[in-house]
Short mmCIF file of C-alpha atoms in Angstrom, two decimals:
data_model
loop_
_atom_site.label_atom_id
_atom_site.label_comp_id
_atom_site.label_asym_id
_atom_site.label_seq_id
_atom_site.Cartn_x
_atom_site.Cartn_y
_atom_site.Cartn_z
CA MET U 1 75.02 78.47 108.38
CA ILE U 2 76.74 81.60 107.09
CA ASP U 3 75.33 83.40 104.05
CA PHE U 4 77.27 81.99 101.09
CA LYS U 5 77.13 85.35 99.33
CA LYS U 6 79.58 86.64 101.95
CA ILE U 7 82.17 84.03 100.92
CA PRO U 8 83.75 85.27 97.67
CA VAL U 9 84.71 81.82 96.39
CA PHE U 10 81.08 80.65 96.69
CA SER U 11 79.42 83.92 95.67
CA THR U 12 78.68 82.69 92.12
CA LEU U 13 76.50 79.82 93.37
CA ASN U 14 72.75 80.23 93.12
CA ALA U 15 70.54 79.29 96.07
CA SER U 16 69.94 75.68 95.00
CA ASP U 17 73.64 75.09 94.26
CA ALA U 18 74.57 76.59 97.64
CA ASP U 19 72.12 74.23 99.36
CA GLU U 20 73.87 71.34 97.62
CA VAL U 21 77.30 72.46 98.86
CA LYS U 22 76.41 73.38 102.46
CA PRO U 23 76.22 69.80 103.84
CA TYR U 24 79.89 69.28 102.97
CA LEU U 25 81.01 72.17 105.21
CA MET U 26 81.75 71.37 108.84
CA PRO U 27 82.06 73.98 111.61
CA ALA U 28 85.34 74.26 113.49
CA ARG U 29 86.56 76.50 116.31
CA PHE U 30 90.11 77.36 117.35
CA LYS U 31 91.44 79.10 120.44
CA LYS U 32 93.84 82.04 120.24
CA LYS U 33 97.38 80.78 119.38
CA GLU U 34 96.07 77.31 118.53
CA VAL U 35 97.93 75.64 115.65
CA ILE U 36 95.44 74.66 112.97
CA PHE U 37 98.06 72.87 110.88
CA SER U 38 101.84 72.85 110.64
CA GLU U 39 104.12 72.94 107.63
CA GLY U 40 104.49 69.39 106.32
CA ASP U 41 101.17 68.11 107.69
CA PRO U 42 98.92 66.17 105.26
CA SER U 43 96.54 68.56 103.49
CA ASP U 44 93.29 66.95 104.61
CA TRP U 45 91.13 70.08 104.95
CA LEU U 46 90.42 73.41 103.30
CA TYR U 47 89.31 76.08 105.79
CA ILE U 48 87.15 79.19 105.49
CA VAL U 49 87.32 81.73 108.31
CA THR U 50 83.90 83.02 109.41
CA ASP U 51 84.97 84.94 112.51
CA GLY U 52 88.37 85.88 113.91
CA LYS U 53 91.66 85.76 112.02
CA VAL U 54 94.40 83.28 111.17
CA LYS U 55 98.05 83.88 110.32
CA ILE U 56 99.92 81.86 107.70
CA THR U 57 103.58 81.64 108.71
CA LYS U 58 106.96 80.18 107.88
CA LEU U 59 110.20 80.18 109.84
CA SER U 60 113.21 82.04 108.45
CA GLN U 61 116.62 80.36 108.33
CA GLY U 62 117.38 82.16 111.58
CA GLY U 63 114.31 80.65 113.23
CA ARG U 64 112.24 83.84 113.18
CA GLU U 65 108.55 83.52 112.42
CA ILE U 66 107.46 85.42 109.31
CA ILE U 67 103.77 86.05 108.65
CA LEU U 68 103.07 85.53 104.96
CA GLU U 69 99.38 86.38 105.14
CA ILE U 70 96.56 87.14 107.53
CA ILE U 71 93.30 85.37 106.75
CA SER U 72 90.26 87.52 107.55
CA PRO U 73 86.60 86.44 107.71
CA PHE U 74 85.27 84.82 104.53
CA ASP U 75 88.74 84.10 103.11
CA PHE U 76 89.88 80.48 102.71
CA PHE U 77 93.27 78.94 103.38
CA GLY U 78 95.04 75.67 102.65
CA GLY U 79 93.67 75.68 99.12
CA VAL U 80 96.80 75.08 97.04
CA ALA U 81 97.94 72.10 99.08
CA VAL U 82 94.48 70.54 99.23
CA ILE U 83 93.85 70.85 95.50
CA ARG U 84 97.31 69.62 94.50
CA GLY U 85 97.46 66.94 97.17
CA PHE U 86 100.81 67.87 98.72
CA PRO U 87 101.58 68.67 102.38
CA TYR U 88 100.72 72.11 103.73
CA PRO U 89 103.65 74.40 102.76
CA ALA U 90 103.28 76.71 105.79
CA ASN U 91 101.79 76.93 109.27
CA ALA U 92 98.30 78.20 110.12
CA ILE U 93 97.76 79.64 113.61
CA ALA U 94 94.70 81.32 115.10
CA MET U 95 95.55 84.91 116.05
CA GLU U 96 92.43 85.13 118.19
CA ASP U 97 89.49 82.89 119.00
CA THR U 98 88.37 81.90 115.52
CA ALA U 99 85.38 80.19 113.93
CA ALA U 100 85.72 78.47 110.58
CA LEU U 101 84.13 76.09 108.14
CA LYS U 102 86.18 73.18 106.85
CA ILE U 103 85.76 70.81 103.94
CA SER U 104 87.65 67.58 103.37
CA ARG U 105 89.84 67.15 100.30
CA SER U 106 87.64 64.37 98.87
CA ASN U 107 84.49 66.46 99.25
CA LEU U 108 86.20 69.54 97.81
CA MET U 109 87.20 67.56 94.72
CA ARG U 110 83.61 66.32 94.42
CA ILE U 111 82.26 69.90 94.61
CA LEU U 112 84.80 71.27 92.12
CA ASP U 113 83.90 68.50 89.70
CA ARG U 114 80.21 69.32 90.14
CA PHE U 115 80.71 73.10 89.85
CA PRO U 116 83.73 73.83 87.62
CA ASN U 117 83.27 77.60 87.94
CA LEU U 118 84.34 77.28 91.59
CA MET U 119 87.75 76.03 90.45
CA TYR U 120 88.15 79.18 88.37
CA CYS U 121 87.23 81.40 91.34
CA MET U 122 89.64 79.54 93.62
CA ALA U 123 92.45 79.65 91.07
CA MET U 124 92.10 83.41 90.65
CA ASN U 125 92.05 83.94 94.40
CA ILE U 126 95.05 81.66 94.99
CA GLY U 127 97.02 83.33 92.19
CA ASP U 128 96.51 86.78 93.67
CA ARG U 129 97.53 85.62 97.12
CA ILE U 130 100.64 83.77 95.94
CA LYS U 131 101.68 86.95 94.15
CA GLY U 132 101.13 88.90 97.38
CA SER U 133 103.23 86.42 99.39
CA HIS U 134 106.06 86.60 96.85
CA GLU U 135 105.99 90.40 96.98
CA ALA U 136 106.07 90.31 100.79
CA LEU U 137 109.12 88.05 100.80
CA LYS U 138 110.83 90.18 98.16
CA ASN U 139 110.20 93.32 100.21
CA ILE U 140 111.69 91.67 103.28
CA ALA U 141 114.84 90.97 101.29
CA ILE U 142 115.38 94.34 99.61
CA GLU U 143 113.31 97.12 101.19
CA LYS U 144 114.08 99.20 104.26
CA VAL U 145 111.99 98.49 107.35
CA GLU U 146 110.07 101.79 107.13
CA SER U 147 109.08 101.02 103.54
CA ARG U 148 108.08 97.46 104.47
CA ILE U 149 105.84 98.58 107.33
CA ALA U 150 104.32 101.37 105.23
CA SER U 151 103.60 98.88 102.42
CA LEU U 152 102.04 96.47 104.92
CA LEU U 153 99.74 99.14 106.32
CA ILE U 154 98.66 100.15 102.80
CA LYS U 155 97.94 96.49 101.97
CA LEU U 156 95.87 96.05 105.14
CA THR U 157 94.08 99.33 104.48
CA ASP U 158 93.07 98.07 101.03
CA LYS U 159 91.93 94.74 102.51
CA THR U 160 90.10 95.72 105.69
CA GLY U 161 90.11 99.54 105.82
CA VAL U 162 86.99 101.32 107.04
CA LYS U 163 86.72 105.02 106.19
CA THR U 164 85.63 107.28 109.02
CA ASP U 165 85.71 111.06 108.68
CA ASN U 166 89.15 111.87 107.22
CA THR U 167 90.84 108.70 108.42
CA ILE U 168 90.89 104.99 107.62
CA VAL U 169 90.72 102.37 110.36
CA ILE U 170 92.39 99.01 109.73
CA ASP U 171 89.61 96.77 110.97
CA MET U 172 91.69 94.20 112.82
CA LYS U 173 93.70 94.29 116.01
CA LEU U 174 97.45 94.07 115.37
CA THR U 175 100.22 93.97 117.92
CA LYS U 176 103.74 95.26 117.29
CA GLN U 177 104.76 91.60 117.34
CA ASP U 178 102.32 90.87 114.50
CA ILE U 179 103.70 93.77 112.46
CA ALA U 180 107.29 92.66 113.10
CA GLU U 181 106.51 89.12 111.96
CA MET U 182 104.77 90.33 108.81
CA VAL U 183 107.73 92.40 107.64
CA GLY U 184 110.59 90.28 108.97
CA THR U 185 112.00 92.58 111.63
CA THR U 186 112.29 92.77 115.41
CA VAL U 187 109.56 93.91 117.78
CA GLU U 188 111.79 96.76 118.93
CA THR U 189 112.19 98.03 115.37
CA SER U 190 108.46 97.71 114.79
CA ILE U 191 107.77 99.79 117.93
CA ARG U 192 110.28 102.49 116.91
CA THR U 193 108.93 102.72 113.36
CA MET U 194 105.30 102.95 114.43
CA SER U 195 106.24 105.61 117.02
CA LYS U 196 107.93 107.60 114.24
CA PHE U 197 104.83 107.30 112.05
CA LYS U 198 102.73 108.61 114.95
CA LYS U 199 105.03 111.60 115.48
CA LEU U 200 104.80 112.40 111.77
CA GLY U 201 101.00 112.41 112.04
CA ILE U 202 100.63 109.49 109.65
CA VAL U 203 99.02 106.96 111.98
CA ALA U 204 97.33 106.71 115.35
CA GLU U 205 96.06 103.80 117.44
CA LYS U 206 92.86 103.22 119.34
CA SER U 207 91.62 100.06 121.07
CA GLY U 208 94.37 98.01 119.44
CA LYS U 209 93.45 99.12 115.92
CA ILE U 210 95.65 101.25 113.65
CA ILE U 211 94.18 104.44 112.23
CA ILE U 212 95.64 105.84 109.02
CA LYS U 213 95.52 109.64 109.30
CA ASP U 214 97.45 110.51 106.12
CA VAL U 215 97.37 107.79 103.47
CA ASN U 216 99.33 109.90 100.94
CA LYS U 217 102.28 110.33 103.31
CA LEU U 218 102.14 106.61 104.05
CA LYS U 219 102.22 105.76 100.33
CA ALA U 220 105.18 108.10 99.86
CA LEU U 221 107.13 106.04 102.40
CA CYS U 222 106.60 102.88 100.34
CA SER U 223 108.95 104.00 97.57
#
């Protein structure tokens, strides 16, 4: 079983409390592109990614997939729907082979009743992420594509960035399709914009990962 201290929502539990919670968590594995749940499905499970990554998506009115959020290791997803008891409001799809832990709604309610501080941790986490999703949708509506992609890269840098020498590596593999879906544009536009950023010396790519070479120039493009 994964070290609970690595999972932010459980990090406040002491060793004995963690031992009490662990039996309720079931392992699950998903293949790349596998649908974990679809919008409108009953919210039976809360999931915690332990390895891999998952995208939370909705379809635009034009039928284009928009990525609202990428769930990295030790983040949970499905929380709002499970706690409130309404259907999942979006889709969850494995972006690569992914390992997770899942907990049923009834067991989650039992744990939250037993450890009320966990509800506070979950509420804070969910609030921050809902705010981030609203900002992403607002940016899609009003910002230029360059600004949207720059803002996305800054957000991912803050979330998963690893500093190395004078650069920052976004520690996840992202395709141009992924970037396009996260900012609500076409793959072609995503390719052109990233090529422009490379020519300006702002970013580079290696082994499928994006390297931020000049974070200040990137931030300037956000405004």
